[in-house]
Amino acid sequence: MSQPVRIGLIGCGGISRAHVRAMLSLGAEEIRVVATCDVEQSLAEERARDAGAEVAVTDWRAVVERKDIDAVDICLPHDLHAEVAITAAQAGKHIFVEKPIATTLGDGWAMVRAARDASVVLMTAFVERFEAENWRTKQLLDEGWLGTPILAQVDHLQNVFIPPGHWARERKRLGGGAIASAGCHRIDLLRWFIGEVEWVSAETFYNPDRMEGEIAGVVNMQFTTGAIANLSISWMSPYRAFYRKLWLEGTEGCIHNWNGLHIFSRKKPEWSEGFVKLEVEPVDPFAAELRHFIECIREGKQPLTSGEEAVRTQAVAIAANESEQTGCRVRPADLLARAMEEVP
Ligand SMILES: NC(=O)c1ccc[n+]([C@@H]2O[C@H](COP(=O)([O-])OP(=O)(O)OC[C@H]3O[C@@H](n4cnc5c(N)ncnc54)[C@H](O)[C@@H]3O)[C@@H](O)[C@H]2O)c1
């Protein structure tokens, strides 16, 4: 039987709670937190208690250097992802890192290179790819029920109040604003469903009392296939009318997720009269993504949400920010090529 994957959890704030809950649900024979770390000692201790870890420290280097861990789970502010991940890779540790992979494409690409050089797994926690409705949508697309994708609309409407002094208020630490920070989930999903994005243009809304980066934005995308998509994101939505809409149209059918996953397809008589609601078994997406991480370590596989995938997704988000600043359409591949050249 395989040994459990031994984890060093670095960053014990908000999202780390969901990670620990998911690890506990997978069981100690699969995954075990050995050490926790946070600059706030009390948070490191709290999460160690939750996870049943014996070690709680404030210095992440002390975790990365430990011989009794196989992997790190990085739940840190975005500007710290790269340094910790690269140091972990150099110490031979596998890496599970929260999204977005980094604040710059150069940093993201350096993480990919470091993981490759050390032959360790680098997985980004794009948890939406592991949600049951999104798995089912991808399956239906791959089976051809929608034909060729033509148009997609996605949104992310939330009211995120970031306390004064918190790192996420700073544009540099967040790597932009709401688009790069949370919109990246939706962009990643669209890339998974449709393919690479050729062109991006964006408009944004700022509220400096709440955060430095944009707090709302609309991003238009054209894919290399010719398909088009729109992302609307707001972190100051007073009422969450529809938190995360998905509307996806192809040449043969259409899917939406309003009050459950619904399909219309000309290719199947039962689905061709109108929208039909599909039964989808719910899963804990945090547990599903961690199970995938464990599998990739054990089988030496590239994760579905590999570091490279995450850098490609971030290139679209960063292109959106460049577009809102310059008023021009931006090609993410050009930004990525520039970043790759900068990292030897
Ligand atoms: N559903 C999702 O996908 C989702 C939701 C929320 C956050 N996230 C991601 O999770 C990551 C963390 O976000 P969060 O909301 O938990 O932030 P947070 O601010 O709640 O937690 C970050 C923690 O890192 C600690 N920290 C800061 N500097 C440190 C250092 N040098 N060494 C050790 N610890 C340090 C802070 O004290 C804090 O406890 C981000 O990448 C964020 O985008 C993902």
mmCIF file of C-alpha atoms and ligand atoms in Angstrom:
data_model
loop_
_atom_site.group_PDB
_atom_site.id
_atom_site.type_symbol
_atom_site.label_atom_id
_atom_site.label_comp_id
_atom_site.label_asym_id
_atom_site.label_seq_id
_atom_site.Cartn_x
_atom_site.Cartn_y
_atom_site.Cartn_z
ATOM 1 C CA MET A 1 0.000 0.000 0.000
ATOM 2 C CA SER A 2 1.201 3.545 -0.753
ATOM 3 C CA GLN A 3 2.477 5.732 2.053
ATOM 4 C CA PRO A 4 0.486 8.865 2.910
ATOM 5 C CA VAL A 5 1.650 12.089 1.313
ATOM 6 C CA ARG A 6 3.170 14.157 4.152
ATOM 7 C CA ILE A 7 2.306 17.834 3.912
ATOM 8 C CA GLY A 8 3.812 21.066 5.181
ATOM 9 C CA LEU A 9 0.987 23.611 5.191
ATOM 10 C CA ILE A 10 2.322 27.129 4.644
ATOM 11 C CA GLY A 11 -0.145 29.956 5.297
ATOM 12 C CA CYS A 12 -2.906 29.228 7.808
ATOM 13 C CA GLY A 13 -5.480 31.901 6.938
ATOM 14 C CA GLY A 14 -8.926 31.661 5.350
ATOM 15 C CA ILE A 15 -8.539 29.044 2.617
ATOM 16 C CA SER A 16 -6.276 26.743 4.649
ATOM 17 C CA ARG A 17 -9.331 25.730 6.689
ATOM 18 C CA ALA A 18 -11.006 24.262 3.601
ATOM 19 C CA HIS A 19 -7.762 22.478 2.652
ATOM 20 C CA VAL A 20 -7.419 20.910 6.095
ATOM 21 C CA ARG A 21 -11.077 19.818 6.150
ATOM 22 C CA ALA A 22 -10.586 18.178 2.748
ATOM 23 C CA MET A 23 -7.352 16.442 3.825
ATOM 24 C CA LEU A 24 -9.029 15.063 6.926
ATOM 25 C CA SER A 25 -11.893 13.752 4.784
ATOM 26 C CA LEU A 26 -9.408 11.871 2.571
ATOM 27 C CA GLY A 27 -7.958 10.104 5.610
ATOM 28 C CA ALA A 28 -4.520 9.783 7.204
ATOM 29 C CA GLU A 29 -3.578 6.833 5.003
ATOM 30 C CA GLU A 30 -3.777 9.175 1.985
ATOM 31 C CA ILE A 31 -2.545 12.530 3.237
ATOM 32 C CA ARG A 32 -1.285 13.886 6.532
ATOM 33 C CA VAL A 33 -0.293 17.377 7.664
ATOM 34 C CA VAL A 34 3.044 17.089 9.465
ATOM 35 C CA ALA A 35 3.791 20.764 10.020
ATOM 36 C CA THR A 36 1.990 24.084 9.725
ATOM 37 C CA CYS A 37 3.425 27.549 9.290
ATOM 38 C CA ASP A 38 2.123 31.082 9.575
ATOM 39 C CA VAL A 39 3.786 34.335 10.554
ATOM 40 C CA GLU A 40 1.001 34.483 13.136
ATOM 41 C CA GLN A 41 2.064 31.723 15.544
ATOM 42 C CA SER A 42 -1.475 31.423 16.933
ATOM 43 C CA LEU A 43 -2.845 30.654 13.440
ATOM 44 C CA ALA A 44 -0.140 28.064 12.801
ATOM 45 C CA GLU A 45 -1.047 26.418 16.115
ATOM 46 C CA GLU A 46 -4.785 26.585 15.439
ATOM 47 C CA ARG A 47 -4.425 24.904 12.046
ATOM 48 C CA ALA A 48 -2.001 22.323 13.503
ATOM 49 C CA ARG A 49 -4.667 21.430 16.065
ATOM 50 C CA ASP A 50 -7.322 21.160 13.333
ATOM 51 C CA ALA A 51 -5.085 18.967 11.195
ATOM 52 C CA GLY A 52 -3.530 16.905 13.966
ATOM 53 C CA ALA A 53 -0.026 18.159 13.111
ATOM 54 C CA GLU A 54 2.638 18.188 15.794
ATOM 55 C CA VAL A 55 4.725 21.061 14.496
ATOM 56 C CA ALA A 56 3.626 24.717 14.181
ATOM 57 C CA VAL A 57 6.199 27.329 13.163
ATOM 58 C CA THR A 58 6.445 30.897 11.860
ATOM 59 C CA ASP A 59 9.333 30.442 9.393
ATOM 60 C CA TRP A 60 8.327 28.764 6.098
ATOM 61 C CA ARG A 61 11.945 27.804 5.378
ATOM 62 C CA ALA A 62 11.903 25.580 8.453
ATOM 63 C CA VAL A 63 9.009 23.652 6.882
ATOM 64 C CA VAL A 64 10.464 23.411 3.395
ATOM 65 C CA GLU A 65 13.736 22.002 4.776
ATOM 66 C CA ARG A 66 12.086 19.205 6.796
ATOM 67 C CA LYS A 67 13.023 15.671 5.783
ATOM 68 C CA ASP A 68 9.679 14.282 6.929
ATOM 69 C CA ILE A 69 7.524 16.115 4.396
ATOM 70 C CA ASP A 70 6.914 15.160 0.761
ATOM 71 C CA ALA A 71 4.958 18.226 -0.353
ATOM 72 C CA VAL A 72 4.023 21.770 0.548
ATOM 73 C CA ASP A 73 0.555 23.260 0.405
ATOM 74 C CA ILE A 74 1.026 26.999 -0.212
ATOM 75 C CA CYS A 75 -1.876 29.158 1.006
ATOM 76 C CA LEU A 76 0.033 32.434 1.155
ATOM 77 C CA PRO A 77 -0.447 35.966 -0.212
ATOM 78 C CA HIS A 78 0.068 35.864 -3.977
ATOM 79 C CA ASP A 79 3.411 37.698 -4.018
ATOM 80 C CA LEU A 80 4.960 34.991 -1.816
ATOM 81 C CA HIS A 81 3.926 31.970 -3.922
ATOM 82 C CA ALA A 82 6.951 32.044 -6.232
ATOM 83 C CA GLU A 83 9.768 32.259 -3.687
ATOM 84 C CA VAL A 84 8.300 29.554 -1.462
ATOM 85 C CA ALA A 85 7.444 27.242 -4.370
ATOM 86 C CA ILE A 86 10.862 27.575 -6.013
ATOM 87 C CA THR A 87 12.653 26.932 -2.715
ATOM 88 C CA ALA A 88 10.406 23.917 -2.097
ATOM 89 C CA ALA A 89 11.104 22.514 -5.570
ATOM 90 C CA GLN A 90 14.837 22.906 -4.988
ATOM 91 C CA ALA A 91 14.407 20.935 -1.748
ATOM 92 C CA GLY A 92 12.681 18.155 -3.749
ATOM 93 C CA LYS A 93 9.160 18.808 -2.433
ATOM 94 C CA HIS A 94 6.010 18.513 -4.543
ATOM 95 C CA ILE A 95 3.938 21.689 -4.640
ATOM 96 C CA PHE A 96 0.247 22.373 -4.293
ATOM 97 C CA VAL A 97 -0.199 26.116 -4.615
ATOM 98 C CA GLU A 98 -3.309 28.241 -4.351
ATOM 99 C CA LYS A 99 -4.369 30.331 -7.335
ATOM 100 C CA PRO A 100 -3.279 32.548 -8.944
ATOM 101 C CA ILE A 101 0.064 30.849 -9.445
ATOM 102 C CA ALA A 102 1.998 34.135 -9.014
ATOM 103 C CA THR A 103 1.706 37.897 -9.433
ATOM 104 C CA THR A 104 3.811 38.043 -12.625
ATOM 105 C CA LEU A 105 4.161 35.686 -15.577
ATOM 106 C CA GLY A 106 7.936 35.653 -15.081
ATOM 107 C CA ASP A 107 7.506 34.375 -11.518
ATOM 108 C CA GLY A 108 4.949 31.795 -12.647
ATOM 109 C CA TRP A 109 7.191 30.544 -15.410
ATOM 110 C CA ALA A 110 10.180 30.372 -13.009
ATOM 111 C CA MET A 111 8.045 28.129 -10.767
ATOM 112 C CA VAL A 112 7.258 25.846 -13.714
ATOM 113 C CA ARG A 113 10.941 25.643 -14.625
ATOM 114 C CA ALA A 114 12.022 24.946 -11.025
ATOM 115 C CA ALA A 115 9.477 22.118 -10.681
ATOM 116 C CA ARG A 116 10.524 20.663 -14.017
ATOM 117 C CA ASP A 117 14.225 20.818 -13.129
ATOM 118 C CA ALA A 118 13.567 19.072 -9.789
ATOM 119 C CA SER A 119 11.073 16.539 -11.279
ATOM 120 C CA VAL A 120 8.428 17.430 -8.718
ATOM 121 C CA VAL A 121 4.693 17.879 -9.227
ATOM 122 C CA LEU A 122 3.470 21.484 -9.391
ATOM 123 C CA MET A 123 -0.296 21.768 -9.170
ATOM 124 C CA THR A 124 -2.365 24.956 -8.883
ATOM 125 C CA ALA A 125 -5.583 24.831 -6.861
ATOM 126 C CA PHE A 126 -8.036 25.744 -9.612
ATOM 127 C CA VAL A 127 -10.789 24.134 -7.592
ATOM 128 C CA GLU A 128 -13.589 24.991 -10.041
ATOM 129 C CA ARG A 129 -12.282 22.376 -12.480
ATOM 130 C CA PHE A 130 -13.044 19.802 -9.755
ATOM 131 C CA GLU A 131 -16.647 20.847 -9.154
ATOM 132 C CA ALA A 132 -19.164 18.211 -10.230
ATOM 133 C CA GLU A 133 -21.165 20.490 -12.565
ATOM 134 C CA ASN A 134 -18.017 21.627 -14.328
ATOM 135 C CA TRP A 135 -16.711 18.032 -14.727
ATOM 136 C CA ARG A 136 -20.064 17.101 -16.259
ATOM 137 C CA THR A 137 -19.985 20.124 -18.572
ATOM 138 C CA LYS A 138 -16.516 19.186 -19.792
ATOM 139 C CA GLN A 139 -17.639 15.601 -20.360
ATOM 140 C CA LEU A 140 -20.700 16.736 -22.359
ATOM 141 C CA LEU A 141 -18.516 19.035 -24.457
ATOM 142 C CA ASP A 142 -15.990 16.257 -25.137
ATOM 143 C CA GLU A 143 -18.839 13.906 -26.102
ATOM 144 C CA GLY A 144 -19.933 16.457 -28.689
ATOM 145 C CA TRP A 145 -23.465 17.243 -27.446
ATOM 146 C CA LEU A 146 -22.890 20.983 -27.859
ATOM 147 C CA GLY A 147 -21.012 20.740 -31.154
ATOM 148 C CA THR A 148 -18.277 23.353 -31.536
ATOM 149 C CA PRO A 149 -18.307 26.069 -28.843
ATOM 150 C CA ILE A 150 -19.287 29.490 -30.192
ATOM 151 C CA LEU A 151 -20.064 31.719 -27.219
ATOM 152 C CA ALA A 152 -19.664 31.590 -23.457
ATOM 153 C CA GLN A 153 -20.719 33.941 -20.681
ATOM 154 C CA VAL A 154 -19.428 33.529 -17.140
ATOM 155 C CA ASP A 155 -19.619 35.684 -14.066
ATOM 156 C CA HIS A 156 -18.360 35.872 -10.505
ATOM 157 C CA LEU A 157 -20.412 38.225 -8.344
ATOM 158 C CA GLN A 158 -19.433 38.540 -4.716
ATOM 159 C CA ASN A 159 -19.182 41.104 -1.978
ATOM 160 C CA VAL A 160 -15.591 40.857 -0.776
ATOM 161 C CA PHE A 161 -14.725 43.291 1.980
ATOM 162 C CA ILE A 162 -10.949 43.296 2.510
ATOM 163 C CA PRO A 163 -10.028 44.817 5.886
ATOM 164 C CA PRO A 164 -7.708 47.860 5.888
ATOM 165 C CA GLY A 165 -4.073 46.780 6.107
ATOM 166 C CA HIS A 166 -4.729 43.346 4.567
ATOM 167 C CA TRP A 167 -2.270 42.333 1.824
ATOM 168 C CA ALA A 168 -5.069 41.792 -0.722
ATOM 169 C CA ARG A 169 -5.820 45.541 -0.787
ATOM 170 C CA GLU A 170 -2.433 46.101 -2.474
ATOM 171 C CA ARG A 171 -2.392 45.756 -6.236
ATOM 172 C CA LYS A 172 1.218 44.570 -6.274
ATOM 173 C CA ARG A 173 0.691 41.845 -3.678
ATOM 174 C CA LEU A 174 -2.551 40.647 -5.281
ATOM 175 C CA GLY A 175 -1.086 40.749 -8.800
ATOM 176 C CA GLY A 176 -3.846 43.054 -10.047
ATOM 177 C CA GLY A 177 -7.415 43.173 -8.799
ATOM 178 C CA ALA A 178 -10.516 41.024 -8.846
ATOM 179 C CA ILE A 179 -9.860 39.742 -12.389
ATOM 180 C CA ALA A 180 -6.438 38.240 -11.631
ATOM 181 C CA SER A 181 -7.402 37.102 -8.155
ATOM 182 C CA ALA A 182 -10.838 35.473 -8.585
ATOM 183 C CA GLY A 183 -11.642 35.954 -12.262
ATOM 184 C CA CYS A 184 -8.723 33.605 -12.950
ATOM 185 C CA HIS A 185 -10.947 30.691 -11.821
ATOM 186 C CA ARG A 186 -13.509 31.490 -14.515
ATOM 187 C CA ILE A 187 -10.846 32.147 -17.166
ATOM 188 C CA ASP A 188 -9.228 28.838 -16.320
ATOM 189 C CA LEU A 189 -12.551 27.062 -16.704
ATOM 190 C CA LEU A 190 -13.141 28.656 -20.117
ATOM 191 C CA ARG A 191 -9.663 27.629 -21.269
ATOM 192 C CA TRP A 192 -10.424 24.072 -20.158
ATOM 193 C CA PHE A 193 -13.751 24.056 -21.989
ATOM 194 C CA ILE A 194 -12.812 25.924 -25.159
ATOM 195 C CA GLY A 195 -9.018 26.168 -25.583
ATOM 196 C CA GLU A 196 -6.429 28.941 -25.810
ATOM 197 C CA VAL A 197 -7.382 32.607 -25.802
ATOM 198 C CA GLU A 198 -6.085 34.597 -28.759
ATOM 199 C CA TRP A 199 -7.247 38.143 -27.894
ATOM 200 C CA VAL A 200 -8.374 39.933 -24.732
ATOM 201 C CA SER A 201 -9.958 43.324 -24.133
ATOM 202 C CA ALA A 202 -11.278 44.635 -20.830
ATOM 203 C CA GLU A 203 -13.014 47.470 -19.000
ATOM 204 C CA THR A 204 -12.770 47.923 -15.260
ATOM 205 C CA PHE A 205 -14.225 49.730 -12.271
ATOM 206 C CA TYR A 206 -12.145 50.961 -9.338
ATOM 207 C CA ASN A 207 -13.116 51.771 -5.764
ATOM 208 C CA PRO A 208 -9.904 52.882 -3.982
ATOM 209 C CA ASP A 209 -11.678 52.885 -0.605
ATOM 210 C CA ARG A 210 -11.992 49.119 -0.894
ATOM 211 C CA MET A 211 -8.835 48.036 -2.777
ATOM 212 C CA GLU A 212 -6.074 49.302 -5.088
ATOM 213 C CA GLY A 213 -6.711 46.922 -7.984
ATOM 214 C CA GLU A 214 -9.943 46.902 -9.964
ATOM 215 C CA ILE A 215 -12.935 45.766 -7.910
ATOM 216 C CA ALA A 216 -15.079 44.947 -10.939
ATOM 217 C CA GLY A 217 -14.427 44.265 -14.576
ATOM 218 C CA VAL A 218 -15.672 42.858 -17.830
ATOM 219 C CA VAL A 219 -13.293 40.843 -19.967
ATOM 220 C CA ASN A 220 -13.956 39.939 -23.600
ATOM 221 C CA MET A 221 -12.049 37.006 -25.039
ATOM 222 C CA GLN A 222 -11.646 35.531 -28.489
ATOM 223 C CA PHE A 223 -10.267 31.996 -28.637
ATOM 224 C CA THR A 224 -7.927 30.610 -31.293
ATOM 225 C CA THR A 225 -10.925 28.604 -32.575
ATOM 226 C CA GLY A 226 -12.822 31.847 -33.198
ATOM 227 C CA ALA A 227 -15.193 31.276 -30.246
ATOM 228 C CA ILE A 228 -15.940 34.312 -28.093
ATOM 229 C CA ALA A 229 -16.562 34.718 -24.353
ATOM 230 C CA ASN A 230 -17.295 37.303 -21.728
ATOM 231 C CA LEU A 231 -16.407 37.330 -18.035
ATOM 232 C CA SER A 232 -18.141 39.788 -15.685
ATOM 233 C CA ILE A 233 -16.694 40.006 -12.208
ATOM 234 C CA SER A 234 -17.558 42.114 -9.209
ATOM 235 C CA TRP A 235 -16.267 42.095 -5.657
ATOM 236 C CA MET A 236 -18.750 44.772 -4.581
ATOM 237 C CA SER A 237 -21.974 43.154 -5.596
ATOM 238 C CA PRO A 238 -24.546 44.274 -2.990
ATOM 239 C CA TYR A 239 -26.691 41.280 -3.756
ATOM 240 C CA ARG A 240 -25.362 38.011 -5.122
ATOM 241 C CA ALA A 241 -28.073 37.574 -7.751
ATOM 242 C CA PHE A 242 -26.074 34.934 -9.541
ATOM 243 C CA TYR A 243 -22.739 34.062 -8.016
ATOM 244 C CA ARG A 244 -21.101 32.099 -10.786
ATOM 245 C CA LYS A 245 -23.119 31.935 -13.968
ATOM 246 C CA LEU A 246 -22.101 29.699 -16.840
ATOM 247 C CA TRP A 247 -23.795 29.957 -20.230
ATOM 248 C CA LEU A 248 -22.137 28.007 -23.027
ATOM 249 C CA GLU A 249 -23.406 27.754 -26.589
ATOM 250 C CA GLY A 250 -22.147 25.545 -29.386
ATOM 251 C CA THR A 251 -23.230 24.767 -32.922
ATOM 252 C CA GLU A 252 -25.476 21.940 -31.673
ATOM 253 C CA GLY A 253 -26.551 22.830 -28.163
ATOM 254 C CA CYS A 254 -26.334 24.927 -25.087
ATOM 255 C CA ILE A 255 -25.625 24.503 -21.374
ATOM 256 C CA HIS A 256 -26.394 26.756 -18.439
ATOM 257 C CA ASN A 257 -26.123 26.390 -14.679
ATOM 258 C CA TRP A 258 -29.062 28.540 -13.515
ATOM 259 C CA ASN A 259 -30.629 26.561 -10.638
ATOM 260 C CA GLY A 260 -28.729 23.423 -11.593
ATOM 261 C CA LEU A 261 -27.051 22.226 -14.756
ATOM 262 C CA HIS A 262 -29.337 22.336 -17.820
ATOM 263 C CA ILE A 263 -28.728 21.198 -21.370
ATOM 264 C CA PHE A 264 -30.358 21.653 -24.759
ATOM 265 C CA SER A 265 -28.943 19.600 -27.638
ATOM 266 C CA ARG A 266 -30.213 19.067 -31.159
ATOM 267 C CA LYS A 267 -28.256 15.807 -31.188
ATOM 268 C CA LYS A 268 -30.402 13.948 -28.655
ATOM 269 C CA PRO A 269 -34.213 13.762 -28.966
ATOM 270 C CA GLU A 270 -34.771 13.934 -25.162
ATOM 271 C CA TRP A 271 -32.713 17.132 -25.003
ATOM 272 C CA SER A 272 -33.999 18.849 -28.147
ATOM 273 C CA GLU A 273 -37.441 20.108 -27.060
ATOM 274 C CA GLY A 274 -36.146 22.581 -24.479
ATOM 275 C CA PHE A 275 -33.683 22.762 -21.604
ATOM 276 C CA VAL A 276 -33.480 19.586 -19.492
ATOM 277 C CA LYS A 277 -32.084 19.589 -15.964
ATOM 278 C CA LEU A 278 -29.287 17.076 -15.418
ATOM 279 C CA GLU A 279 -28.801 15.221 -12.146
ATOM 280 C CA VAL A 280 -25.269 15.823 -10.934
ATOM 281 C CA GLU A 281 -23.923 14.063 -7.853
ATOM 282 C CA PRO A 282 -22.244 16.720 -5.672
ATOM 283 C CA VAL A 283 -18.603 16.223 -4.662
ATOM 284 C CA ASP A 284 -16.323 18.147 -2.317
ATOM 285 C CA PRO A 285 -14.144 19.874 -4.935
ATOM 286 C CA PHE A 286 -11.367 20.571 -2.392
ATOM 287 C CA ALA A 287 -11.110 16.858 -1.611
ATOM 288 C CA ALA A 288 -11.272 16.029 -5.328
ATOM 289 C CA GLU A 289 -8.403 18.360 -6.222
ATOM 290 C CA LEU A 290 -6.236 17.041 -3.380
ATOM 291 C CA ARG A 291 -7.001 13.435 -4.390
ATOM 292 C CA HIS A 292 -5.792 14.365 -7.875
ATOM 293 C CA PHE A 293 -2.606 15.889 -6.424
ATOM 294 C CA ILE A 294 -1.875 12.674 -4.496
ATOM 295 C CA GLU A 295 -2.503 10.603 -7.628
ATOM 296 C CA CYS A 296 -0.116 12.774 -9.663
ATOM 297 C CA ILE A 297 2.626 12.345 -7.053
ATOM 298 C CA ARG A 298 2.155 8.572 -6.871
ATOM 299 C CA GLU A 299 1.872 8.032 -10.612
ATOM 300 C CA GLY A 300 4.311 10.740 -11.740
ATOM 301 C CA LYS A 301 1.545 12.417 -13.786
ATOM 302 C CA GLN A 302 1.141 16.050 -14.846
ATOM 303 C CA PRO A 303 -1.836 17.567 -12.978
ATOM 304 C CA LEU A 304 -4.882 18.754 -14.869
ATOM 305 C CA THR A 305 -4.198 22.176 -13.358
ATOM 306 C CA SER A 306 -0.423 22.064 -13.807
ATOM 307 C CA GLY A 307 1.836 25.052 -13.262
ATOM 308 C CA GLU A 308 1.989 25.624 -17.013
ATOM 309 C CA GLU A 309 -1.806 25.630 -17.292
ATOM 310 C CA ALA A 310 -1.936 28.166 -14.475
ATOM 311 C CA VAL A 311 0.593 30.447 -16.156
ATOM 312 C CA ARG A 312 -1.450 30.348 -19.387
ATOM 313 C CA THR A 313 -4.568 31.273 -17.427
ATOM 314 C CA GLN A 314 -2.740 34.108 -15.661
ATOM 315 C CA ALA A 315 -1.515 35.431 -19.008
ATOM 316 C CA VAL A 316 -5.170 36.036 -19.943
ATOM 317 C CA ALA A 317 -5.866 37.849 -16.658
ATOM 318 C CA ILE A 318 -2.743 39.994 -17.013
ATOM 319 C CA ALA A 319 -3.659 40.710 -20.646
ATOM 320 C CA ALA A 320 -7.014 42.010 -19.373
ATOM 321 C CA ASN A 321 -5.222 44.427 -17.039
ATOM 322 C CA GLU A 322 -2.912 45.545 -19.848
ATOM 323 C CA SER A 323 -5.947 46.100 -22.070
ATOM 324 C CA GLU A 324 -7.811 48.242 -19.541
ATOM 325 C CA GLN A 325 -4.674 50.370 -19.096
ATOM 326 C CA THR A 326 -3.867 50.812 -22.799
ATOM 327 C CA GLY A 327 -7.335 50.613 -24.337
ATOM 328 C CA CYS A 328 -6.005 48.039 -26.841
ATOM 329 C CA ARG A 329 -6.688 44.360 -27.483
ATOM 330 C CA VAL A 330 -3.873 42.227 -26.040
ATOM 331 C CA ARG A 331 -2.634 38.784 -27.114
ATOM 332 C CA PRO A 332 -1.811 36.646 -24.005
ATOM 333 C CA ALA A 333 0.661 34.548 -26.018
ATOM 334 C CA ASP A 334 2.810 37.670 -26.585
ATOM 335 C CA LEU A 335 2.979 38.362 -22.831
ATOM 336 C CA LEU A 336 3.840 34.737 -22.142
ATOM 337 C CA ALA A 337 6.560 34.643 -24.792
ATOM 338 C CA ARG A 338 8.138 37.754 -23.256
ATOM 339 C CA ALA A 339 8.032 36.198 -19.763
ATOM 340 C CA MET A 340 9.540 32.933 -20.977
ATOM 341 C CA GLU A 341 12.429 34.798 -22.588
ATOM 342 C CA GLU A 342 13.151 36.548 -19.294
ATOM 343 C CA VAL A 343 13.459 33.253 -17.379
ATOM 344 C CA PRO A 344 16.505 31.427 -18.704
HETATM 345 N N1 LIG B 1 -11.794 29.210 -3.428
HETATM 346 C C1 LIG B 1 -10.594 29.599 -3.676
HETATM 347 O O1 LIG B 1 -10.082 29.173 -4.640
HETATM 348 C C2 LIG B 1 -9.859 30.549 -2.765
HETATM 349 C C3 LIG B 1 -10.547 31.281 -1.794
HETATM 350 C C4 LIG B 1 -9.809 32.136 -0.956
HETATM 351 C C5 LIG B 1 -8.433 32.254 -1.118
HETATM 352 N N2 LIG B 1 -7.801 31.542 -2.086
HETATM 353 C C6 LIG B 1 -6.335 31.678 -2.279
HETATM 354 O O2 LIG B 1 -5.647 31.170 -1.129
HETATM 355 C C7 LIG B 1 -4.449 31.909 -0.895
HETATM 356 C C8 LIG B 1 -4.487 32.477 0.519
HETATM 357 O O3 LIG B 1 -5.629 33.291 0.638
HETATM 358 P P1 LIG B 1 -6.409 33.461 2.028
HETATM 359 O O4 LIG B 1 -7.736 34.013 1.682
HETATM 360 O O5 LIG B 1 -6.304 32.226 2.820
HETATM 361 O O6 LIG B 1 -5.521 34.639 2.642
HETATM 362 P P2 LIG B 1 -5.328 34.994 4.207
HETATM 363 O O7 LIG B 1 -4.798 36.359 4.245
HETATM 364 O O8 LIG B 1 -6.562 34.651 4.961
HETATM 365 O O9 LIG B 1 -4.202 33.943 4.639
HETATM 366 C C9 LIG B 1 -2.849 34.084 4.283
HETATM 367 C C10 LIG B 1 -2.028 33.702 5.511
HETATM 368 O O10 LIG B 1 -0.648 33.759 5.160
HETATM 369 C C11 LIG B 1 0.043 34.227 6.309
HETATM 370 N N3 LIG B 1 1.354 34.755 5.909
HETATM 371 C C12 LIG B 1 1.629 35.946 5.326
HETATM 372 N N4 LIG B 1 2.950 36.048 5.103
HETATM 373 C C13 LIG B 1 3.508 34.903 5.542
HETATM 374 C C14 LIG B 1 4.847 34.413 5.580
HETATM 375 N N5 LIG B 1 5.879 35.120 5.102
HETATM 376 N N6 LIG B 1 5.076 33.193 6.125
HETATM 377 C C15 LIG B 1 4.041 32.460 6.623
HETATM 378 N N7 LIG B 1 2.760 32.885 6.619
HETATM 379 C C16 LIG B 1 2.498 34.088 6.078
HETATM 380 C C17 LIG B 1 -0.875 35.278 6.895
HETATM 381 O O11 LIG B 1 -0.577 35.524 8.254
HETATM 382 C C18 LIG B 1 -2.240 34.642 6.680
HETATM 383 O O12 LIG B 1 -2.676 33.913 7.808
HETATM 384 C C19 LIG B 1 -4.405 32.959 -1.998
HETATM 385 O O13 LIG B 1 -3.655 32.473 -3.068
HETATM 386 C C20 LIG B 1 -5.863 33.115 -2.396
HETATM 387 O O14 LIG B 1 -6.079 33.614 -3.696
HETATM 388 C C21 LIG B 1 -8.488 30.676 -2.882
#
